[in-house]
Amino acid sequence: MTAVTTTPDALVPATPPRAPRRPAGDRPSAAATAILLAGALYCLLPVVWVVLAATKSPAELFSTLTFVPSAHLADNIAELSAYRDGVFWRWMLNTALYAGAGAALSVVVSALAGYALAKYSFRGKRVVFDILLAGVLVPGVVLAIPQYLLLAQVELTNTYWSVLLPSIISPYGIYLARIYAAAAVPDDVVEAARTDGAGELRTFVQIAAPMMTPGLVTVFLFQFVAIWNNFMLPYIMLGDDKLFPLTVGLSGLLNQGASQPAMYTLVVTGALLSIVPLIALFLLLQRFWQVDLAAGAVKA
């Protein structure tokens, strides 16, 4: 008999698996990538300039190369903090109050209005939604003068309320909340809650609102940034510089008139400090945007 020898499987060289080929349509376009990089550079270049300019002394600001840093950032921050007994930090607190309280109240109003437009049927619903869309298209600067005249009638100008009250209603926030509520809150879940005896308010608070969390976080962030960067409304409403937000306060430092020179270094340093809370807020809330529209319903 002839002996048959077999080669152990371990001695047979394994063929490495081939990586699946990406379809041609899924490959990133070089032109699109270049456009995105150019857009990112266009947006980040002014921020880089502010960071580097804040490190320079007043003499270096206009005498050195634009993108060459210096070592005077700590001195500039100390000088800005000492200006008029720290009025800059009062402006910072005012801005945080306007943006934080205004955005939080705007989220509550937007969530309730958006949920009602998405889940209820009532007469005039289409007209209300059309008016809402028209409000999205109207720039906020157009409404500043009418809002001033209305608040002047009730003697609320030059107060915190004159900036807070107009910030509560956001047509764009209501529109986003309506779209998100229609997509993220299934009608079956709402009907099941009603069948179990839950009232409308309880259904919204315990069922709908958690499902709408990613969308409401987006509304909060958009409104927070809009109020934080708003200039025209507080500029018209406020006359006391102790009530100023950062935008109006720094503008005053830049345009002090002929009596005092413009404080360019302090303005640049203040602009740098003013964007730090926005960056921190973006980093803190970005995890909510990784949640899918259906995640709320799945978790519930």
mmCIF file of C-alpha atoms in Angstrom:
data_model
loop_
_atom_site.group_PDB
_atom_site.id
_atom_site.type_symbol
_atom_site.label_atom_id
_atom_site.label_comp_id
_atom_site.label_asym_id
_atom_site.label_seq_id
_atom_site.Cartn_x
_atom_site.Cartn_y
_atom_site.Cartn_z
ATOM 1 C CA MET A 1 0.000 0.000 0.000
ATOM 2 C CA THR A 2 1.120 3.473 -0.782
ATOM 3 C CA ALA A 3 1.233 5.814 2.176
ATOM 4 C CA VAL A 4 -0.625 9.026 1.673
ATOM 5 C CA THR A 5 0.888 12.041 3.326
ATOM 6 C CA THR A 6 -1.159 15.094 4.099
ATOM 7 C CA THR A 7 0.160 18.540 4.688
ATOM 8 C CA PRO A 8 -1.016 20.053 7.974
ATOM 9 C CA ASP A 9 -3.261 23.052 7.569
ATOM 10 C CA ALA A 10 -0.896 25.069 9.721
ATOM 11 C CA LEU A 11 1.827 24.682 7.107
ATOM 12 C CA VAL A 12 -0.344 25.997 4.285
ATOM 13 C CA PRO A 13 0.181 29.739 3.971
ATOM 14 C CA ALA A 14 -3.072 31.516 4.608
ATOM 15 C CA THR A 15 -4.216 33.901 1.920
ATOM 16 C CA PRO A 16 -4.707 37.306 3.491
ATOM 17 C CA PRO A 17 -8.282 38.516 3.120
ATOM 18 C CA ARG A 18 -8.729 41.308 0.676
ATOM 19 C CA ALA A 19 -10.182 44.528 1.926
ATOM 20 C CA PRO A 20 -13.539 45.240 0.341
ATOM 21 C CA ARG A 21 -13.258 47.735 -2.423
ATOM 22 C CA ARG A 22 -15.108 50.958 -1.880
ATOM 23 C CA PRO A 23 -17.606 51.750 -4.596
ATOM 24 C CA ALA A 24 -16.515 54.571 -6.846
ATOM 25 C CA GLY A 25 -19.488 56.702 -5.773
ATOM 26 C CA ASP A 26 -18.420 56.495 -2.085
ATOM 27 C CA ARG A 27 -14.882 57.770 -2.644
ATOM 28 C CA PRO A 28 -14.276 61.332 -1.463
ATOM 29 C CA SER A 29 -13.974 63.856 -4.231
ATOM 30 C CA ALA A 30 -10.723 65.794 -4.330
ATOM 31 C CA ALA A 31 -12.541 68.915 -5.460
ATOM 32 C CA ALA A 32 -15.103 68.672 -2.643
ATOM 33 C CA THR A 33 -12.340 68.102 -0.089
ATOM 34 C CA ALA A 34 -10.433 71.121 -1.391
ATOM 35 C CA ILE A 35 -13.549 73.286 -1.186
ATOM 36 C CA LEU A 36 -14.218 72.161 2.400
ATOM 37 C CA LEU A 37 -10.624 72.845 3.415
ATOM 38 C CA ALA A 38 -10.760 76.278 1.792
ATOM 39 C CA GLY A 39 -14.006 77.045 3.637
ATOM 40 C CA ALA A 40 -12.539 75.868 6.949
ATOM 41 C CA LEU A 41 -9.443 78.020 6.376
ATOM 42 C CA TYR A 42 -11.613 81.024 5.520
ATOM 43 C CA CYS A 43 -13.568 80.604 8.773
ATOM 44 C CA LEU A 44 -10.586 79.852 11.025
ATOM 45 C CA LEU A 45 -8.182 82.493 9.708
ATOM 46 C CA PRO A 46 -9.840 85.418 11.581
ATOM 47 C CA VAL A 47 -9.878 83.341 14.774
ATOM 48 C CA VAL A 48 -6.170 82.620 14.419
ATOM 49 C CA TRP A 49 -5.537 86.330 13.868
ATOM 50 C CA VAL A 50 -7.438 87.226 17.045
ATOM 51 C CA VAL A 51 -5.507 84.651 19.089
ATOM 52 C CA LEU A 52 -2.141 85.912 17.835
ATOM 53 C CA ALA A 53 -3.046 89.620 18.007
ATOM 54 C CA ALA A 54 -4.128 89.234 21.634
ATOM 55 C CA THR A 55 -0.570 88.235 22.523
ATOM 56 C CA LYS A 56 0.910 91.551 21.320
ATOM 57 C CA SER A 57 1.448 94.847 23.058
ATOM 58 C CA PRO A 58 -0.118 98.041 21.639
ATOM 59 C CA ALA A 59 3.195 98.964 20.014
ATOM 60 C CA GLU A 60 3.588 95.527 18.425
ATOM 61 C CA LEU A 61 0.029 95.261 17.140
ATOM 62 C CA PHE A 62 0.684 97.425 14.073
ATOM 63 C CA SER A 63 4.460 97.115 13.808
ATOM 64 C CA THR A 64 5.035 93.347 13.655
ATOM 65 C CA LEU A 65 4.009 90.726 11.129
ATOM 66 C CA THR A 66 0.371 89.715 11.363
ATOM 67 C CA PHE A 67 0.812 86.046 12.212
ATOM 68 C CA VAL A 68 3.866 86.370 14.450
ATOM 69 C CA PRO A 69 2.916 85.845 18.128
ATOM 70 C CA SER A 70 4.305 87.713 21.093
ATOM 71 C CA ALA A 71 4.285 87.196 24.864
ATOM 72 C CA HIS A 72 1.947 89.870 26.259
ATOM 73 C CA LEU A 73 -1.329 87.920 26.539
ATOM 74 C CA ALA A 74 -1.259 87.799 30.346
ATOM 75 C CA ASP A 75 -0.471 91.532 30.525
ATOM 76 C CA ASN A 76 -3.343 92.327 28.153
ATOM 77 C CA ILE A 77 -5.805 90.237 30.170
ATOM 78 C CA ALA A 78 -4.676 91.929 33.396
ATOM 79 C CA GLU A 79 -5.044 95.379 31.836
ATOM 80 C CA LEU A 80 -8.480 94.511 30.467
ATOM 81 C CA SER A 81 -9.586 93.187 33.868
ATOM 82 C CA ALA A 82 -8.399 96.361 35.585
ATOM 83 C CA TYR A 83 -10.117 98.709 33.137
ATOM 84 C CA ARG A 84 -12.827 100.671 34.986
ATOM 85 C CA ASP A 85 -12.752 98.280 37.954
ATOM 86 C CA GLY A 86 -13.396 95.193 35.852
ATOM 87 C CA VAL A 87 -16.350 96.389 33.804
ATOM 88 C CA PHE A 88 -15.398 93.859 31.103
ATOM 89 C CA TRP A 89 -16.322 90.951 33.378
ATOM 90 C CA ARG A 90 -19.620 92.621 34.170
ATOM 91 C CA TRP A 91 -20.258 92.725 30.418
ATOM 92 C CA MET A 92 -19.344 89.042 30.271
ATOM 93 C CA LEU A 93 -21.828 88.203 33.040
ATOM 94 C CA ASN A 94 -24.508 90.296 31.353
ATOM 95 C CA THR A 95 -23.928 88.445 28.091
ATOM 96 C CA ALA A 96 -24.084 85.078 29.856
ATOM 97 C CA LEU A 97 -27.381 86.129 31.474
ATOM 98 C CA TYR A 98 -28.908 87.343 28.220
ATOM 99 C CA ALA A 99 -27.755 84.315 26.230
ATOM 100 C CA GLY A 100 -28.296 81.635 28.878
ATOM 101 C CA ALA A 101 -31.700 82.726 30.158
ATOM 102 C CA GLY A 102 -32.921 83.819 26.730
ATOM 103 C CA ALA A 103 -31.881 80.560 25.059
ATOM 104 C CA ALA A 104 -33.350 78.413 27.857
ATOM 105 C CA LEU A 105 -36.713 80.198 27.733
ATOM 106 C CA SER A 106 -36.642 80.076 23.948
ATOM 107 C CA VAL A 107 -36.156 76.296 24.066
ATOM 108 C CA VAL A 108 -39.214 75.894 26.303
ATOM 109 C CA VAL A 109 -41.393 78.038 24.025
ATOM 110 C CA SER A 110 -40.019 76.416 20.866
ATOM 111 C CA ALA A 111 -40.521 72.898 22.224
ATOM 112 C CA LEU A 112 -44.140 73.519 23.226
ATOM 113 C CA ALA A 113 -45.023 75.364 20.018
ATOM 114 C CA GLY A 114 -43.177 72.926 17.761
ATOM 115 C CA TYR A 115 -44.771 69.898 19.424
ATOM 116 C CA ALA A 116 -48.231 71.447 19.150
ATOM 117 C CA LEU A 117 -47.759 72.218 15.451
ATOM 118 C CA ALA A 118 -46.473 68.701 14.785
ATOM 119 C CA LYS A 119 -48.946 66.596 16.781
ATOM 120 C CA TYR A 120 -52.190 68.537 17.034
ATOM 121 C CA SER A 121 -54.778 69.424 14.433
ATOM 122 C CA PHE A 122 -56.604 72.713 14.884
ATOM 123 C CA ARG A 123 -58.179 75.379 12.754
ATOM 124 C CA GLY A 124 -55.684 77.818 11.315
ATOM 125 C CA LYS A 125 -52.726 75.495 11.788
ATOM 126 C CA ARG A 126 -51.545 76.026 8.205
ATOM 127 C CA VAL A 127 -51.826 79.804 8.550
ATOM 128 C CA VAL A 128 -49.821 79.751 11.789
ATOM 129 C CA PHE A 129 -47.100 77.682 10.142
ATOM 130 C CA ASP A 130 -46.965 80.017 7.129
ATOM 131 C CA ILE A 131 -46.607 83.025 9.439
ATOM 132 C CA LEU A 132 -43.842 81.151 11.243
ATOM 133 C CA LEU A 133 -41.985 80.587 7.975
ATOM 134 C CA ALA A 134 -42.360 84.261 7.138
ATOM 135 C CA GLY A 135 -40.879 85.124 10.540
ATOM 136 C CA VAL A 136 -37.847 82.967 9.755
ATOM 137 C CA LEU A 137 -37.170 85.054 6.656
ATOM 138 C CA VAL A 138 -37.347 88.421 8.473
ATOM 139 C CA PRO A 139 -33.934 89.623 9.736
ATOM 140 C CA GLY A 140 -33.820 90.411 13.419
ATOM 141 C CA VAL A 141 -32.394 93.875 12.782
ATOM 142 C CA VAL A 142 -35.653 94.846 11.038
ATOM 143 C CA LEU A 143 -37.604 94.147 14.235
ATOM 144 C CA ALA A 144 -35.272 96.031 16.589
ATOM 145 C CA ILE A 145 -36.917 99.454 16.182
ATOM 146 C CA PRO A 146 -40.528 98.179 16.516
ATOM 147 C CA GLN A 147 -39.505 96.173 19.588
ATOM 148 C CA TYR A 148 -37.914 99.276 21.098
ATOM 149 C CA LEU A 149 -41.073 101.319 20.529
ATOM 150 C CA LEU A 150 -43.251 98.595 22.071
ATOM 151 C CA LEU A 151 -41.083 98.177 25.158
ATOM 152 C CA ALA A 152 -40.788 101.940 25.543
ATOM 153 C CA GLN A 153 -44.564 102.052 25.963
ATOM 154 C CA VAL A 154 -44.308 99.858 29.069
ATOM 155 C CA GLU A 155 -41.086 101.531 30.312
ATOM 156 C CA LEU A 156 -38.900 98.453 29.982
ATOM 157 C CA THR A 157 -36.150 99.966 27.863
ATOM 158 C CA ASN A 158 -32.689 100.232 29.433
ATOM 159 C CA THR A 159 -33.399 97.162 31.588
ATOM 160 C CA TYR A 160 -32.408 93.518 31.399
ATOM 161 C CA TRP A 161 -35.933 92.678 30.245
ATOM 162 C CA SER A 162 -35.557 94.788 27.110
ATOM 163 C CA VAL A 163 -32.970 92.300 25.803
ATOM 164 C CA LEU A 164 -34.408 89.126 27.343
ATOM 165 C CA LEU A 165 -38.037 89.409 26.244
ATOM 166 C CA PRO A 166 -37.416 89.740 22.470
ATOM 167 C CA SER A 167 -35.028 86.775 22.665
ATOM 168 C CA ILE A 168 -37.632 84.334 23.962
ATOM 169 C CA ILE A 169 -39.513 83.948 20.682
ATOM 170 C CA SER A 170 -37.439 82.414 17.912
ATOM 171 C CA PRO A 171 -39.335 81.558 14.699
ATOM 172 C CA TYR A 172 -36.418 79.475 13.503
ATOM 173 C CA GLY A 173 -36.295 77.608 16.825
ATOM 174 C CA ILE A 174 -40.021 76.835 16.645
ATOM 175 C CA TYR A 175 -39.591 75.674 13.056
ATOM 176 C CA LEU A 176 -36.741 73.324 14.017
ATOM 177 C CA ALA A 177 -38.686 71.980 17.003
ATOM 178 C CA ARG A 178 -41.718 71.341 14.793
ATOM 179 C CA ILE A 179 -39.658 69.434 12.217
ATOM 180 C CA TYR A 180 -37.861 67.418 14.873
ATOM 181 C CA ALA A 181 -41.029 66.594 16.824
ATOM 182 C CA ALA A 182 -42.699 65.307 13.648
ATOM 183 C CA ALA A 183 -39.713 63.061 12.896
ATOM 184 C CA ALA A 184 -38.602 61.899 16.352
ATOM 185 C CA VAL A 185 -41.883 61.462 18.257
ATOM 186 C CA PRO A 186 -43.983 58.617 16.779
ATOM 187 C CA ASP A 187 -47.727 59.112 16.845
ATOM 188 C CA ASP A 188 -48.140 55.559 18.194
ATOM 189 C CA VAL A 189 -46.107 56.400 21.278
ATOM 190 C CA VAL A 190 -48.209 59.493 21.960
ATOM 191 C CA GLU A 191 -51.450 57.567 21.489
ATOM 192 C CA ALA A 192 -50.198 54.805 23.803
ATOM 193 C CA ALA A 193 -49.448 57.368 26.515
ATOM 194 C CA ARG A 194 -52.913 58.844 26.153
ATOM 195 C CA THR A 195 -54.463 55.381 26.310
ATOM 196 C CA ASP A 196 -52.625 54.705 29.568
ATOM 197 C CA GLY A 197 -54.243 57.807 31.034
ATOM 198 C CA ALA A 198 -51.414 60.314 30.761
ATOM 199 C CA GLY A 199 -52.472 63.917 30.327
ATOM 200 C CA GLU A 200 -51.224 66.084 27.503
ATOM 201 C CA LEU A 201 -48.690 67.942 29.627
ATOM 202 C CA ARG A 202 -47.367 64.725 31.164
ATOM 203 C CA THR A 203 -47.133 63.137 27.726
ATOM 204 C CA PHE A 204 -45.084 66.048 26.501
ATOM 205 C CA VAL A 205 -42.781 66.282 29.534
ATOM 206 C CA GLN A 206 -42.147 62.567 30.096
ATOM 207 C CA ILE A 207 -42.475 61.137 26.580
ATOM 208 C CA ALA A 208 -42.033 63.743 23.847
ATOM 209 C CA ALA A 209 -39.442 66.057 25.390
ATOM 210 C CA PRO A 210 -36.807 63.320 26.007
ATOM 211 C CA MET A 211 -37.214 62.151 22.396
ATOM 212 C CA MET A 212 -36.736 65.722 21.191
ATOM 213 C CA THR A 213 -33.592 66.317 23.264
ATOM 214 C CA PRO A 214 -31.058 66.409 20.370
ATOM 215 C CA GLY A 215 -33.233 68.845 18.433
ATOM 216 C CA LEU A 216 -33.827 71.030 21.484
ATOM 217 C CA VAL A 217 -30.097 71.129 22.205
ATOM 218 C CA THR A 218 -29.600 72.399 18.656
ATOM 219 C CA VAL A 219 -32.247 75.071 19.202
ATOM 220 C CA PHE A 220 -30.562 76.084 22.468
ATOM 221 C CA LEU A 221 -27.149 76.345 20.844
ATOM 222 C CA PHE A 222 -28.368 78.348 17.847
ATOM 223 C CA GLN A 223 -30.285 80.759 20.045
ATOM 224 C CA PHE A 224 -27.445 81.043 22.568
ATOM 225 C CA VAL A 225 -24.944 81.961 19.857
ATOM 226 C CA ALA A 226 -27.410 84.375 18.227
ATOM 227 C CA ILE A 227 -28.039 86.230 21.500
ATOM 228 C CA TRP A 228 -24.354 86.142 22.484
ATOM 229 C CA ASN A 229 -23.356 87.782 19.193
ATOM 230 C CA ASN A 230 -26.338 90.142 18.984
ATOM 231 C CA PHE A 231 -25.360 93.785 18.709
ATOM 232 C CA MET A 232 -28.206 95.813 17.268
ATOM 233 C CA LEU A 233 -30.937 94.961 19.805
ATOM 234 C CA PRO A 234 -28.944 95.764 22.996
ATOM 235 C CA TYR A 235 -27.342 98.749 21.268
ATOM 236 C CA ILE A 236 -30.814 100.248 20.713
ATOM 237 C CA MET A 237 -32.384 99.118 23.983
ATOM 238 C CA LEU A 238 -29.657 99.937 26.515
ATOM 239 C CA GLY A 239 -28.155 103.252 27.579
ATOM 240 C CA ASP A 240 -26.443 102.255 30.823
ATOM 241 C CA ASP A 241 -23.055 100.692 30.102
ATOM 242 C CA LYS A 242 -23.384 98.522 33.210
ATOM 243 C CA LEU A 243 -26.127 96.627 31.363
ATOM 244 C CA PHE A 244 -24.139 96.247 28.146
ATOM 245 C CA PRO A 245 -23.284 92.837 26.695
ATOM 246 C CA LEU A 246 -19.826 92.174 25.306
ATOM 247 C CA THR A 247 -20.680 93.228 21.765
ATOM 248 C CA VAL A 248 -21.841 96.710 22.749
ATOM 249 C CA GLY A 249 -19.191 97.148 25.435
ATOM 250 C CA LEU A 250 -16.272 96.255 23.165
ATOM 251 C CA SER A 251 -17.720 98.449 20.441
ATOM 252 C CA GLY A 252 -17.644 101.342 22.892
ATOM 253 C CA LEU A 253 -13.962 100.714 23.591
ATOM 254 C CA LEU A 254 -13.267 100.758 19.883
ATOM 255 C CA ASN A 255 -15.248 103.956 19.191
ATOM 256 C CA GLN A 256 -14.596 106.265 22.128
ATOM 257 C CA GLY A 257 -14.503 109.412 20.043
ATOM 258 C CA ALA A 258 -11.818 112.030 19.813
ATOM 259 C CA SER A 259 -11.405 112.409 23.582
ATOM 260 C CA GLN A 260 -9.711 109.014 24.029
ATOM 261 C CA PRO A 261 -7.830 106.783 21.582
ATOM 262 C CA ALA A 262 -9.313 103.466 20.518
ATOM 263 C CA MET A 263 -8.103 100.637 22.737
ATOM 264 C CA TYR A 264 -7.322 98.146 20.021
ATOM 265 C CA THR A 265 -5.340 95.743 22.196
ATOM 266 C CA LEU A 266 -8.041 95.568 24.862
ATOM 267 C CA VAL A 267 -10.723 95.071 22.219
ATOM 268 C CA VAL A 268 -8.811 92.216 20.576
ATOM 269 C CA THR A 269 -8.136 90.581 23.944
ATOM 270 C CA GLY A 270 -11.789 90.959 24.895
ATOM 271 C CA ALA A 271 -12.843 89.423 21.574
ATOM 272 C CA LEU A 272 -10.596 86.428 22.280
ATOM 273 C CA LEU A 273 -12.058 85.929 25.756
ATOM 274 C CA SER A 274 -15.587 86.309 24.399
ATOM 275 C CA ILE A 275 -15.290 83.294 22.083
ATOM 276 C CA VAL A 276 -13.947 80.944 24.755
ATOM 277 C CA PRO A 277 -17.420 80.225 26.273
ATOM 278 C CA LEU A 278 -18.829 79.525 22.806
ATOM 279 C CA ILE A 279 -16.083 77.008 22.041
ATOM 280 C CA ALA A 280 -16.610 75.339 25.420
ATOM 281 C CA LEU A 281 -20.356 75.147 24.808
ATOM 282 C CA PHE A 282 -19.862 73.543 21.387
ATOM 283 C CA LEU A 283 -17.516 70.922 22.849
ATOM 284 C CA LEU A 284 -19.904 70.225 25.721
ATOM 285 C CA LEU A 285 -23.033 69.782 23.597
ATOM 286 C CA GLN A 286 -21.642 68.105 20.497
ATOM 287 C CA ARG A 287 -22.382 64.609 21.835
ATOM 288 C CA PHE A 288 -26.102 65.274 21.492
ATOM 289 C CA TRP A 289 -25.725 65.644 17.725
ATOM 290 C CA GLN A 290 -24.440 62.083 17.411
ATOM 291 C CA VAL A 291 -27.848 60.758 18.385
ATOM 292 C CA ASP A 292 -30.025 59.573 15.528
ATOM 293 C CA LEU A 293 -33.532 60.905 15.040
ATOM 294 C CA ALA A 294 -34.970 57.539 15.999
ATOM 295 C CA ALA A 295 -32.792 57.101 19.069
ATOM 296 C CA GLY A 296 -35.314 58.692 21.387
ATOM 297 C CA ALA A 297 -38.103 56.337 20.331
ATOM 298 C CA VAL A 298 -35.822 53.287 20.546
ATOM 299 C CA LYS A 299 -34.665 54.151 24.070
ATOM 300 C CA ALA A 300 -38.189 54.868 25.195
#
